[in-house]
Amino acid sequence: MQLPASLQNMLERIIADQPATALEQAAIELSTRYRKTGTGSTPVISTPIAAVAYAAWRMPATYAALRSVFRRLAESQPDFAPKRMLDIGAGSGAAIWAAAEQWPSLQHVVAIERQPAMARLGRQLTTSTDLPTVVWHQQDVLTLDRLPESDLVVAGYVYGEIESTARNILLSRLWKATSGALVLVEPGTPAGHATILHARGELIKRAAHLVAPCPHTASCPLAERNDWCHFSQRIARPAFQRRLKGASAPFEDEKFAYLIVGRYPALPVNGRIVRHPKTYSGRIELQVCTADGLQLITVTRSQGTIWRQARDKEWGDSWLDSPSSDVSTPGIRVL
């Protein structure tokens, strides 16, 4: 995966317009803060050059996570074609670009960002003709009594930053604004997963339909094992990012936790693959979250059709959405 060419070109032009020494210093300060707090905590962005440094540092990874999650939503609800989007904590607009790439149906976006420098940069980066109409509001979402009803509501790397006492209030407002699907994305850490689990429980109480990644409404079997559910998306590092990070690798892997809920049920799945499949000579082992708990599923080459399905599966894929009755049963062990 890589950034859309038009977005990458805009970022390169904006970065080229910054004083190189000041930009590098802003990137160093950003790196220092990330080492202390982790990538899930958005720092206070007080200056335009800090906003540019933040976008150069984090926008590719944020785009990658949201693009990956939107693909899961499209897989689970193939008829979903949103026209209106609400983006909370929109930052530099990564979610808007990711949604526009996934759904050509998108016509209008409302983006809410509380930090003035980020909102200004977001406006600048979402003026492309490749995007639908985007209306920016520089406001704190918690000060808004009402959010515009939207087919797609997105809170990327935002919900976990809200004070715990205000999360249920925000979640209620986000769900009330959702006419189609609500997407929450958090860092792929134990804390990020805990944040997602809290939202999951609250949204189940509100009769929301779980779309992904959860294939059931039972308690999380990973949490019961003191483990956490997360996924990963690799993205190519643009040259400007490699320079700022002093990185030699041409890619990075963004780990994230997420939740998609909807007003309508999604296509049913039997399970979700929650770790990288392990491939051996003649067999594949899959760790799958199911309504019956966490299962280790072993598929052998002799199983023909199911072997071919398992061979193409990756971490985060659904498992046997519509298994045929004549497929031999794989070996299953409850973990």
CSV table of C-alpha atoms in Angstrom, one decimal:
chain,number,residue,atom,x,y,z
A,1,MET,CA,0.0,0.0,0.0
A,2,GLN,CA,1.1,3.6,-0.6
A,3,LEU,CA,-0.3,7.1,-0.4
A,4,PRO,CA,-2.4,8.3,-3.3
A,5,ALA,CA,-0.1,10.0,-5.8
A,6,SER,CA,-1.9,13.4,-5.6
A,7,LEU,CA,-1.8,13.4,-1.8
A,8,GLN,CA,1.9,12.5,-1.8
A,9,ASN,CA,2.7,15.2,-4.3
A,10,MET,CA,0.9,17.8,-2.2
A,11,LEU,CA,2.7,16.8,0.9
A,12,GLU,CA,6.0,16.9,-0.9
A,13,ARG,CA,5.3,20.5,-2.1
A,14,ILE,CA,4.3,21.6,1.4
A,15,ILE,CA,7.3,20.0,3.0
A,16,ALA,CA,9.6,21.6,0.3
A,17,ASP,CA,8.3,25.0,1.3
A,18,GLN,CA,9.3,24.7,4.9
A,19,PRO,CA,12.7,25.8,6.3
A,20,ALA,CA,14.6,22.5,6.4
A,21,THR,CA,16.3,23.0,9.7
A,22,ALA,CA,13.1,24.0,11.5
A,23,LEU,CA,11.2,21.1,10.0
A,24,GLU,CA,13.9,18.6,11.1
A,25,GLN,CA,13.8,20.1,14.6
A,26,ALA,CA,10.0,19.8,14.7
A,27,ALA,CA,10.3,16.2,13.6
A,28,ILE,CA,12.9,15.5,16.3
A,29,GLU,CA,10.6,17.0,19.0
A,30,LEU,CA,7.8,14.9,17.6
A,31,SER,CA,9.9,11.7,17.8
A,32,THR,CA,10.9,12.5,21.4
A,33,ARG,CA,7.2,12.9,22.4
A,34,TYR,CA,6.3,9.6,20.6
A,35,ARG,CA,9.0,7.7,22.5
A,36,LYS,CA,7.5,8.9,25.7
A,37,THR,CA,3.8,8.6,24.9
A,38,GLY,CA,3.5,6.2,21.9
A,39,THR,CA,2.0,6.9,18.5
A,40,GLY,CA,-1.6,6.7,19.8
A,41,SER,CA,-1.4,10.0,21.5
A,42,THR,CA,-1.6,13.1,19.2
A,43,PRO,CA,0.7,15.8,20.6
A,44,VAL,CA,-0.4,19.4,20.9
A,45,ILE,CA,0.3,21.0,17.5
A,46,SER,CA,0.8,24.7,18.1
A,47,THR,CA,2.6,25.9,15.0
A,48,PRO,CA,2.1,25.4,11.2
A,49,ILE,CA,5.6,23.8,10.9
A,50,ALA,CA,4.7,21.3,13.7
A,51,ALA,CA,1.6,20.4,11.8
A,52,VAL,CA,3.6,19.7,8.7
A,53,ALA,CA,6.1,17.6,10.6
A,54,TYR,CA,3.2,15.6,12.2
A,55,ALA,CA,1.6,15.0,8.8
A,56,ALA,CA,4.9,13.9,7.3
A,57,TRP,CA,5.6,11.6,10.2
A,58,ARG,CA,2.2,10.1,10.8
A,59,MET,CA,-0.1,10.6,7.9
A,60,PRO,CA,1.1,7.6,5.8
A,61,ALA,CA,0.6,5.2,8.7
A,62,THR,CA,-2.7,6.7,9.7
A,63,TYR,CA,-3.9,6.5,6.1
A,64,ALA,CA,-2.8,2.8,5.9
A,65,ALA,CA,-4.7,1.8,9.0
A,66,LEU,CA,-7.9,3.5,7.9
A,67,ARG,CA,-7.7,2.3,4.3
A,68,SER,CA,-7.3,-1.3,5.6
A,69,VAL,CA,-10.3,-0.9,8.0
A,70,PHE,CA,-12.5,0.6,5.2
A,71,ARG,CA,-11.7,-2.4,3.0
A,72,ARG,CA,-13.0,-4.6,5.8
A,73,LEU,CA,-16.2,-2.6,6.0
A,74,ALA,CA,-16.6,-2.9,2.2
A,75,GLU,CA,-16.0,-6.7,2.4
A,76,SER,CA,-18.6,-7.1,5.1
A,77,GLN,CA,-21.2,-4.8,3.6
A,78,PRO,CA,-20.6,-4.8,-0.2
A,79,ASP,CA,-23.7,-2.7,-0.9
A,80,PHE,CA,-22.6,0.1,1.4
A,81,ALA,CA,-22.1,3.2,-0.7
A,82,PRO,CA,-21.8,6.2,1.6
A,83,LYS,CA,-22.5,9.7,0.3
A,84,ARG,CA,-22.0,11.6,3.6
A,85,MET,CA,-19.1,11.3,5.9
A,86,LEU,CA,-18.3,12.7,9.4
A,87,ASP,CA,-14.6,12.7,10.4
A,88,ILE,CA,-14.0,13.4,14.1
A,89,GLY,CA,-10.5,14.5,15.0
A,90,ALA,CA,-9.8,14.7,11.3
A,91,GLY,CA,-6.1,15.9,11.7
A,92,SER,CA,-4.5,16.3,8.3
A,93,GLY,CA,-7.3,14.4,6.5
A,94,ALA,CA,-5.9,10.9,6.2
A,95,ALA,CA,-9.4,9.3,6.8
A,96,ILE,CA,-10.9,11.4,4.1
A,97,TRP,CA,-8.4,10.3,1.5
A,98,ALA,CA,-8.8,6.7,2.6
A,99,ALA,CA,-12.6,6.8,2.4
A,100,ALA,CA,-12.6,8.5,-1.0
A,101,GLU,CA,-10.3,5.8,-2.3
A,102,GLN,CA,-12.6,3.1,-1.1
A,103,TRP,CA,-16.0,4.7,-2.0
A,104,PRO,CA,-16.4,6.8,-5.2
A,105,SER,CA,-20.0,7.3,-4.0
A,106,LEU,CA,-18.7,9.8,-1.3
A,107,GLN,CA,-20.0,13.3,-2.0
A,108,HIS,CA,-19.8,15.4,1.1
A,109,VAL,CA,-17.5,15.3,4.2
A,110,VAL,CA,-17.7,17.2,7.5
A,111,ALA,CA,-14.3,17.3,9.2
A,112,ILE,CA,-14.0,18.4,12.8
A,113,GLU,CA,-10.5,19.1,14.2
A,114,ARG,CA,-9.9,21.1,17.4
A,115,GLN,CA,-6.2,22.1,16.8
A,116,PRO,CA,-6.1,25.2,14.6
A,117,ALA,CA,-2.7,24.4,13.0
A,118,MET,CA,-3.9,20.9,12.1
A,119,ALA,CA,-7.3,22.1,10.8
A,120,ARG,CA,-5.5,24.6,8.5
A,121,LEU,CA,-3.2,22.0,7.1
A,122,GLY,CA,-6.1,19.6,6.7
A,123,ARG,CA,-8.0,22.1,4.6
A,124,GLN,CA,-4.9,22.6,2.5
A,125,LEU,CA,-4.5,18.8,2.0
A,126,THR,CA,-8.1,18.1,1.1
A,127,THR,CA,-8.6,20.7,-1.7
A,128,SER,CA,-7.8,18.1,-4.4
A,129,THR,CA,-10.3,17.4,-7.2
A,130,ASP,CA,-9.8,13.7,-6.3
A,131,LEU,CA,-11.9,14.3,-3.2
A,132,PRO,CA,-15.5,15.1,-2.5
A,133,THR,CA,-16.6,18.4,-1.0
A,134,VAL,CA,-15.0,18.8,2.5
A,135,VAL,CA,-16.2,21.3,5.1
A,136,TRP,CA,-13.8,21.9,8.0
A,137,HIS,CA,-14.8,23.0,11.5
A,138,GLN,CA,-12.1,24.0,13.9
A,139,GLN,CA,-13.9,22.9,17.1
A,140,ASP,CA,-13.7,20.5,20.0
A,141,VAL,CA,-16.2,17.8,19.3
A,142,LEU,CA,-17.1,17.6,23.0
A,143,THR,CA,-18.5,21.2,22.9
A,144,LEU,CA,-20.9,20.3,20.1
A,145,ASP,CA,-24.4,19.3,21.2
A,146,ARG,CA,-25.3,17.8,17.8
A,147,LEU,CA,-23.4,16.2,15.0
A,148,PRO,CA,-24.6,16.0,11.4
A,149,GLU,CA,-26.2,12.7,10.5
A,150,SER,CA,-23.9,10.8,8.2
A,151,ASP,CA,-23.7,7.5,6.4
A,152,LEU,CA,-20.2,7.0,7.5
A,153,VAL,CA,-18.9,8.3,10.9
A,154,VAL,CA,-15.2,7.9,11.6
A,155,ALA,CA,-13.1,8.5,14.8
A,156,GLY,CA,-9.5,7.6,14.0
A,157,TYR,CA,-7.0,7.6,16.9
A,158,VAL,CA,-9.4,9.9,18.8
A,159,TYR,CA,-11.7,8.0,21.1
A,160,GLY,CA,-8.8,6.9,23.4
A,161,GLU,CA,-7.6,10.5,23.8
A,162,ILE,CA,-10.9,11.6,25.3
A,163,GLU,CA,-11.2,11.7,29.1
A,164,SER,CA,-12.7,8.5,30.3
A,165,THR,CA,-15.6,10.3,31.9
A,166,ALA,CA,-16.6,11.8,28.6
A,167,ARG,CA,-16.2,8.8,26.4
A,168,ASN,CA,-19.8,7.5,26.8
A,169,ILE,CA,-21.2,10.9,26.0
A,170,LEU,CA,-19.1,11.2,22.8
A,171,LEU,CA,-19.9,7.6,21.8
A,172,SER,CA,-23.6,8.3,22.2
A,173,ARG,CA,-23.3,11.4,19.9
A,174,LEU,CA,-21.3,9.5,17.3
A,175,TRP,CA,-23.8,6.6,17.2
A,176,LYS,CA,-26.8,9.0,17.1
A,177,ALA,CA,-25.1,10.7,14.0
A,178,THR,CA,-24.6,7.3,12.3
A,179,SER,CA,-27.1,6.3,9.7
A,180,GLY,CA,-24.9,3.6,8.2
A,181,ALA,CA,-21.6,2.6,9.8
A,182,LEU,CA,-19.4,3.9,12.7
A,183,VAL,CA,-15.7,3.2,12.5
A,184,LEU,CA,-13.3,3.5,15.5
A,185,VAL,CA,-9.6,3.0,15.1
A,186,GLU,CA,-7.0,3.0,17.9
A,187,PRO,CA,-3.3,2.0,18.3
A,188,GLY,CA,-2.6,-1.7,18.2
A,189,THR,CA,-1.6,-1.8,21.8
A,190,PRO,CA,-3.2,-3.3,24.9
A,191,ALA,CA,-4.4,0.1,25.8
A,192,GLY,CA,-5.8,0.6,22.3
A,193,HIS,CA,-7.6,-2.7,22.5
A,194,ALA,CA,-9.0,-1.9,25.9
A,195,THR,CA,-10.4,1.3,24.5
A,196,ILE,CA,-12.0,-0.6,21.6
A,197,LEU,CA,-13.5,-3.2,24.0
A,198,HIS,CA,-15.1,-0.4,26.1
A,199,ALA,CA,-16.7,1.1,23.0
A,200,ARG,CA,-17.8,-2.4,21.8
A,201,GLY,CA,-19.6,-3.1,25.0
A,202,GLU,CA,-21.4,0.2,25.0
A,203,LEU,CA,-22.4,-0.1,21.4
A,204,ILE,CA,-23.8,-3.6,21.9
A,205,LYS,CA,-26.0,-2.1,24.7
A,206,ARG,CA,-27.2,0.3,22.1
A,207,ALA,CA,-28.3,-2.5,19.7
A,208,ALA,CA,-25.5,-1.8,17.2
A,209,HIS,CA,-24.7,-4.6,14.8
A,210,LEU,CA,-21.0,-5.7,15.0
A,211,VAL,CA,-19.6,-5.6,11.5
A,212,ALA,CA,-15.8,-6.2,12.0
A,213,PRO,CA,-13.5,-7.5,13.2
A,214,CYS,CA,-15.7,-9.3,15.8
A,215,PRO,CA,-17.7,-12.3,14.4
A,216,HIS,CA,-19.8,-12.5,17.5
A,217,THR,CA,-21.1,-10.5,20.5
A,218,ALA,CA,-19.7,-12.8,23.2
A,219,SER,CA,-16.9,-11.6,25.4
A,220,CYS,CA,-13.5,-11.2,23.7
A,221,PRO,CA,-11.5,-14.5,24.1
A,222,LEU,CA,-8.2,-12.7,23.6
A,223,ALA,CA,-8.9,-10.3,26.5
A,224,GLU,CA,-9.8,-13.3,28.6
A,225,ARG,CA,-6.2,-14.6,27.9
A,226,ASN,CA,-4.6,-11.3,28.8
A,227,ASP,CA,-3.9,-10.8,25.1
A,228,TRP,CA,-5.1,-8.1,22.8
A,229,CYS,CA,-6.7,-8.0,19.3
A,230,HIS,CA,-4.9,-5.9,16.8
A,231,PHE,CA,-4.0,-6.0,13.1
A,232,SER,CA,-1.2,-4.6,10.9
A,233,GLN,CA,-0.9,-2.8,7.5
A,234,ARG,CA,2.3,-2.3,5.6
A,235,ILE,CA,2.8,1.0,3.7
A,236,ALA,CA,5.5,2.3,1.5
A,237,ARG,CA,7.5,5.2,3.1
A,238,PRO,CA,7.6,8.3,0.9
A,239,ALA,CA,11.1,9.7,0.5
A,240,PHE,CA,10.3,12.8,2.6
A,241,GLN,CA,9.3,10.5,5.5
A,242,ARG,CA,12.5,8.5,5.2
A,243,ARG,CA,14.5,11.7,5.4
A,244,LEU,CA,12.7,13.0,8.4
A,245,LYS,CA,12.8,9.7,10.3
A,246,GLY,CA,16.3,8.9,9.2
A,247,ALA,CA,14.9,5.5,8.2
A,248,SER,CA,16.5,3.2,5.7
A,249,ALA,CA,13.6,0.7,5.4
A,250,PRO,CA,11.3,1.6,2.4
A,251,PHE,CA,8.2,0.6,4.4
A,252,GLU,CA,6.7,0.6,7.8
A,253,ASP,CA,4.0,-1.5,9.5
A,254,GLU,CA,1.2,0.2,11.3
A,255,LYS,CA,-0.4,-1.9,14.0
A,256,PHE,CA,-3.9,-0.9,15.0
A,257,ALA,CA,-7.1,-2.0,16.7
A,258,TYR,CA,-10.5,-1.2,15.3
A,259,LEU,CA,-14.2,-1.6,15.5
A,260,ILE,CA,-16.9,-1.2,12.9
A,261,VAL,CA,-20.6,-1.2,13.9
A,262,GLY,CA,-23.6,-0.6,11.7
A,263,ARG,CA,-27.3,0.1,11.7
A,264,TYR,CA,-27.7,-3.0,9.6
A,265,PRO,CA,-26.3,-6.5,9.9
A,266,ALA,CA,-23.2,-7.4,7.9
A,267,LEU,CA,-22.5,-10.6,6.0
A,268,PRO,CA,-22.1,-13.4,8.5
A,269,VAL,CA,-18.6,-14.9,9.1
A,270,ASN,CA,-17.6,-17.9,11.1
A,271,GLY,CA,-14.5,-16.3,12.5
A,272,ARG,CA,-11.7,-13.8,12.2
A,273,ILE,CA,-8.0,-14.7,11.8
A,274,VAL,CA,-6.2,-12.8,14.6
A,275,ARG,CA,-2.6,-13.7,14.0
A,276,HIS,CA,-0.3,-14.3,11.0
A,277,PRO,CA,-1.1,-17.8,9.5
A,278,LYS,CA,1.7,-20.2,10.0
A,279,THR,CA,2.5,-22.3,6.9
A,280,TYR,CA,4.4,-25.6,7.2
A,281,SER,CA,5.0,-28.4,4.7
A,282,GLY,CA,1.6,-29.8,4.0
A,283,ARG,CA,-0.3,-27.8,6.7
A,284,ILE,CA,-1.4,-24.3,7.6
A,285,GLU,CA,-2.3,-23.2,11.2
A,286,LEU,CA,-4.7,-20.4,11.8
A,287,GLN,CA,-5.6,-18.7,15.0
A,288,VAL,CA,-9.3,-17.8,14.7
A,289,CYS,CA,-11.6,-15.8,16.9
A,290,THR,CA,-15.1,-17.5,16.8
A,291,ALA,CA,-18.3,-17.5,18.8
A,292,ASP,CA,-17.0,-20.7,20.4
A,293,GLY,CA,-13.9,-19.0,21.6
A,294,LEU,CA,-10.3,-18.8,20.3
A,295,GLN,CA,-9.5,-21.7,18.1
A,296,LEU,CA,-6.3,-23.1,16.5
A,297,ILE,CA,-7.4,-24.5,13.1
A,298,THR,CA,-5.1,-26.8,11.2
A,299,VAL,CA,-5.7,-27.3,7.5
A,300,THR,CA,-3.9,-30.0,5.6
A,301,ARG,CA,-3.1,-30.2,1.8
A,302,SER,CA,-5.4,-33.3,1.6
A,303,GLN,CA,-8.4,-31.1,2.3
A,304,GLY,CA,-8.4,-29.7,-1.2
A,305,THR,CA,-10.9,-26.8,-1.4
A,306,ILE,CA,-10.4,-25.7,2.2
A,307,TRP,CA,-6.6,-25.9,1.7
A,308,ARG,CA,-6.8,-23.5,-1.2
A,309,GLN,CA,-8.9,-21.1,0.8
A,310,ALA,CA,-6.5,-21.2,3.8
A,311,ARG,CA,-3.5,-20.7,1.5
A,312,ASP,CA,-4.9,-17.3,0.4
A,313,LYS,CA,-5.8,-16.1,3.9
A,314,GLU,CA,-4.0,-13.4,5.8
A,315,TRP,CA,-4.0,-11.9,9.3
A,316,GLY,CA,-7.3,-10.0,9.7
A,317,ASP,CA,-9.3,-12.0,7.0
A,318,SER,CA,-12.6,-13.6,7.8
A,319,TRP,CA,-12.5,-17.4,7.9
A,320,LEU,CA,-14.9,-19.5,5.8
A,321,ASP,CA,-17.6,-17.0,5.2
A,322,SER,CA,-19.7,-19.6,3.3
A,323,PRO,CA,-18.2,-23.0,3.7
A,324,SER,CA,-19.7,-25.6,1.4
A,325,SER,CA,-21.2,-28.7,3.0
A,326,ASP,CA,-18.9,-31.1,1.1
A,327,VAL,CA,-15.7,-29.5,2.5
A,328,SER,CA,-13.9,-31.7,5.0
A,329,THR,CA,-13.7,-30.3,8.5
A,330,PRO,CA,-10.3,-28.9,9.5
A,331,GLY,CA,-8.6,-29.9,12.7
A,332,ILE,CA,-9.8,-27.6,15.5
A,333,ARG,CA,-8.3,-27.1,18.9
A,334,VAL,CA,-9.8,-24.7,21.4
A,335,LEU,CA,-7.1,-22.5,22.9
